[in-house]
Structure formats: structure tokens, C-alpha cells
Coordinates of C-alpha atoms in Angstrom, one line a residue:
M269 CA 0.0 0.0 0.0
D270 CA 2.7 2.4 0.9
F271 CA 4.5 1.6 -2.4
N272 CA 1.4 2.3 -4.3
L273 CA 1.0 5.7 -2.6
F274 CA 4.6 6.5 -3.2
S275 CA 4.3 5.5 -6.9
K276 CA 1.3 7.8 -7.3
L277 CA 3.0 10.7 -5.6
F278 CA 6.1 10.2 -7.7
R279 CA 4.0 10.3 -10.9
I280 CA 2.3 13.5 -9.7
F281 CA 5.7 15.0 -8.9
I282 CA 7.0 14.1 -12.4
L283 CA 3.9 15.5 -14.0
F284 CA 4.2 18.8 -12.2
Y285 CA 7.9 18.9 -13.0
L286 CA 7.2 18.4 -16.7
I287 CA 4.5 21.0 -16.8
H288 CA 6.8 23.5 -15.1
Y289 CA 9.6 22.6 -17.5
M290 CA 7.3 23.0 -20.5
N291 CA 6.1 26.4 -19.2
L292 CA 9.7 27.5 -18.7
S293 CA 10.7 26.3 -22.2
D294 CA 7.7 28.2 -23.7
Y295 CA 8.7 31.3 -21.7
L296 CA 12.3 31.2 -22.9
T297 CA 11.3 30.6 -26.5
H298 CA 8.9 33.5 -26.3
K299 CA 11.7 35.7 -24.9
I300 CA 14.1 34.8 -27.7
H301 CA 11.5 35.6 -30.3
D302 CA 10.8 38.9 -28.6
K303 CA 14.5 39.7 -28.7
I304 CA 14.7 38.8 -32.4
G305 CA 11.6 41.0 -33.0
I306 CA 13.3 43.9 -31.3
A307 CA 16.5 43.4 -33.2
N308 CA 14.6 43.3 -36.5
T309 CA 12.8 46.5 -35.6
L310 CA 16.1 48.2 -34.8
N311 CA 17.5 46.9 -38.1
Y312 CA 14.5 48.3 -40.0
Q313 CA 14.9 51.6 -38.2
G314 CA 18.6 51.6 -39.2
L315 CA 17.6 51.0 -42.8
H316 CA 15.1 53.9 -42.5
F317 CA 17.7 56.3 -41.1
F318 CA 20.1 55.1 -43.9
N319 CA 17.6 55.9 -46.5
I320 CA 17.1 59.4 -45.2
H321 CA 20.8 59.9 -45.0
D322 CA 21.0 60.1 -41.2
Y323 CA 24.0 57.7 -41.0
H324 CA 24.9 58.3 -37.4
S325 CA 21.4 57.3 -36.2
A326 CA 21.5 54.3 -38.5
V327 CA 24.9 53.2 -37.1
S328 CA 23.4 53.4 -33.6
K329 CA 20.4 51.3 -34.6
F330 CA 22.5 48.7 -36.4
I331 CA 24.9 48.3 -33.5
N332 CA 22.0 47.9 -31.0
A333 CA 20.4 45.3 -33.4
I334 CA 23.7 43.4 -33.6
Q335 CA 24.2 43.3 -29.9
I336 CA 20.7 41.9 -29.3
T337 CA 20.9 39.4 -32.2
K338 CA 24.3 38.1 -30.9
S339 CA 22.7 37.5 -27.5
V340 CA 20.2 35.1 -29.0
G341 CA 22.6 33.5 -31.6
A342 CA 20.5 34.4 -34.7
N343 CA 23.5 34.4 -37.0
Y344 CA 21.5 34.7 -40.2
E345 CA 20.1 38.2 -39.2
L346 CA 23.6 39.3 -38.2
I347 CA 24.8 39.3 -41.8
D348 CA 22.2 41.8 -42.9
Q349 CA 22.8 44.0 -39.9
Y350 CA 26.6 44.0 -40.5
L351 CA 26.1 44.8 -44.1
G352 CA 23.8 47.7 -43.2
L353 CA 26.5 48.9 -40.8
T354 CA 29.1 48.6 -43.5
N355 CA 27.1 50.7 -45.9
C356 CA 26.7 53.4 -43.3
Y357 CA 30.4 53.5 -42.6
I358 CA 31.0 53.7 -46.4
K359 CA 28.7 56.7 -46.7
M360 CA 30.5 58.3 -43.7
N361 CA 33.9 57.7 -45.3
E362 CA 35.1 55.5 -42.4
E363 CA 36.6 52.8 -44.5
D364 CA 38.5 51.0 -41.6
K365 CA 35.2 50.6 -39.7
A366 CA 33.5 49.6 -42.9
Y367 CA 36.1 46.8 -43.5
E368 CA 35.7 45.6 -39.9
A369 CA 31.9 45.4 -40.2
L370 CA 32.2 43.7 -43.6
E371 CA 34.7 41.1 -42.2
N372 CA 32.1 40.4 -39.4
A373 CA 29.4 39.9 -42.1
R374 CA 31.8 37.5 -44.0
I375 CA 32.4 35.4 -40.9
Y376 CA 28.6 34.9 -40.3
L377 CA 28.0 34.5 -44.0
N378 CA 30.4 31.5 -44.1
E379 CA 28.4 29.9 -41.3
T380 CA 25.0 30.3 -42.9
Q381 CA 25.7 30.2 -46.7
G382 CA 22.6 32.2 -47.7
P383 CA 22.9 32.9 -51.5
H384 CA 20.9 36.1 -51.5
L385 CA 22.9 37.4 -48.5
R386 CA 26.1 36.4 -50.3
L387 CA 24.9 38.5 -53.2
D388 CA 24.5 41.5 -50.9
Y389 CA 27.8 40.9 -49.3
L390 CA 29.6 40.8 -52.7
N391 CA 27.9 44.0 -53.8
T392 CA 28.9 45.8 -50.6
S393 CA 32.5 44.4 -50.8
H394 CA 32.7 45.6 -54.4
T395 CA 31.6 49.1 -53.4
L396 CA 34.0 49.3 -50.5
D397 CA 37.0 48.0 -52.6
S398 CA 36.1 50.5 -55.3
L399 CA 36.1 53.4 -52.9
K400 CA 39.3 52.3 -51.4
G401 CA 41.0 52.1 -54.8
N402 CA 41.5 48.3 -54.7
W403 CA 40.5 48.0 -58.3
K404 CA 41.7 44.4 -58.8
E405 CA 39.7 43.2 -55.8
A406 CA 36.7 45.2 -56.8
Y407 CA 36.8 43.7 -60.3
L408 CA 37.2 40.1 -59.0
T409 CA 34.4 40.6 -56.5
H410 CA 32.2 42.1 -59.2
L411 CA 32.8 39.0 -61.4
D412 CA 31.8 36.8 -58.4
F413 CA 28.7 39.0 -57.9
V414 CA 27.6 38.7 -61.6
E415 CA 28.2 34.9 -61.7
L416 CA 26.1 34.4 -58.5
K417 CA 23.4 36.7 -59.7
D418 CA 23.2 34.9 -63.1
S419 CA 23.1 31.6 -61.3
L420 CA 20.3 32.7 -59.0
M421 CA 18.3 34.1 -62.0
N422 CA 18.8 30.9 -63.9
D423 CA 17.6 28.8 -61.0
E424 CA 14.5 31.1 -60.6
N425 CA 13.8 31.0 -64.3
S426 CA 14.1 27.2 -64.4
K427 CA 11.6 26.9 -61.5
R428 CA 9.2 29.2 -63.3
V429 CA 9.5 27.2 -66.6
Y430 CA 9.0 23.9 -64.7
Q431 CA 5.9 25.4 -62.9
K432 CA 4.4 26.5 -66.2
Q433 CA 5.0 23.0 -67.7
I434 CA 3.2 21.5 -64.7
E435 CA 0.3 23.9 -65.1
F436 CA 0.1 23.3 -68.8
E437 CA 0.0 19.5 -68.3
F438 CA -2.7 19.8 -65.6
D439 CA -4.8 22.1 -67.8
K440 CA -4.4 19.8 -70.7
K441 CA -5.5 16.7 -68.7
E442 CA -8.4 18.7 -67.2
A443 CA -9.6 19.8 -70.7
E444 CA -9.4 16.2 -71.9
Q445 CA -11.5 15.0 -69.0
N446 CA -14.0 17.7 -69.5
A447 CA -14.3 16.8 -73.2
M448 CA -14.7 13.1 -72.3
R449 CA -17.5 14.0 -69.8
A450 CA -19.2 16.1 -72.5
T451 CA -19.1 13.3 -75.0
K452 CA -20.4 10.8 -72.4
S453 CA -23.3 13.0 -71.5
K454 CA -24.2 13.5 -75.2
Q455 CA -24.1 9.7 -75.7
Q456 CA -26.4 9.2 -72.8
L457 CA -29.0 11.6 -74.2

């Protein structure tokens, strides 16, 4: 009897422990998503300030976004934020800080391998090398940019062509089925 009571109490304890753990896990997940949301908002504000040529405010927003994003380990977002920071430093003629921010973007880019972010990185790198007078590096980076851009465009075009082929085949089969139904209904009359 005591063993039965102990077993029931132990199960209840485990159940409460699991519920508490799940609530804590949900809470932490929610907090992480809140931080990413705040970082994304700061990033968008940085882009806004960049677009209205308030580069000092944009730098501040990008730096704050980077700090928050690093705290939650969302490396994919860091690339975009570092590229925004790089572009601000380029506009402010602070090439050393721009190179530092671009190097940070490259580090996170190598970890994530996002093709569209790589395209943005190559474009920003080309711009910075051109401003600095590194013509050979700018040219080589531009070639990489054009190659990647063409590759992405070819992939997208191939997907569109394939989608159109599927739609055509579906429409063709549907038209054949409708024609067969129409002939069957005529034959039945």
C-alpha cells in the first residue's frame, strides 16, 4: 500500500515537473522571439535612417540590433545587420570601420551560406573596394557577384518554366477529362 501511494505521488511530482519545464521552455522561447523581433525592428529603423541619410542614427540602430541578435545567436540576421552597418560607414567615409563590419558579415556568411545574403555581401564588398581604390579586388568581387546573380536568376527561371509546364499538363488533362465527360453526356442523351 505504501509503495502504491509513493508511486502515485512520484508520478504526480514528475507530471508537475514536466508542466513546469514546458512552461519555462515556452517562456524562454517567447523571450528569444521577442528579442529577435526587437532586433529586427532596430534593423528596419537603421535602414530607414540610412535611406534618409541620417547615417549616425543608422549606425546606432544597427549596433544595437547586432548586440541583441548576438545575445540570442541568430546568425542569419547578423549578416544583414553588419552589411547595413558597413554601408553606413562607407557613406560616412570611415573605411576602416566599414572593412571591420564587412569582415564580421563575412564570418557569419560563411556559417549560414545564404545565397541572397552572399549577393548583398559581394555587392557591398565591391563598393568598398572601389572606394578604397582596390580595383583588382573590386573587379574580381564584381565578377563573383555577376556569376552568382546569373546563377540565381537561372535557378529562378528554371523553377518558373517547370511550374508553367506542370500547369500546362494539368490544364491539358483537365480539358481532356471535360471533353470526355461532355461526349459521355451526349451519348447518354
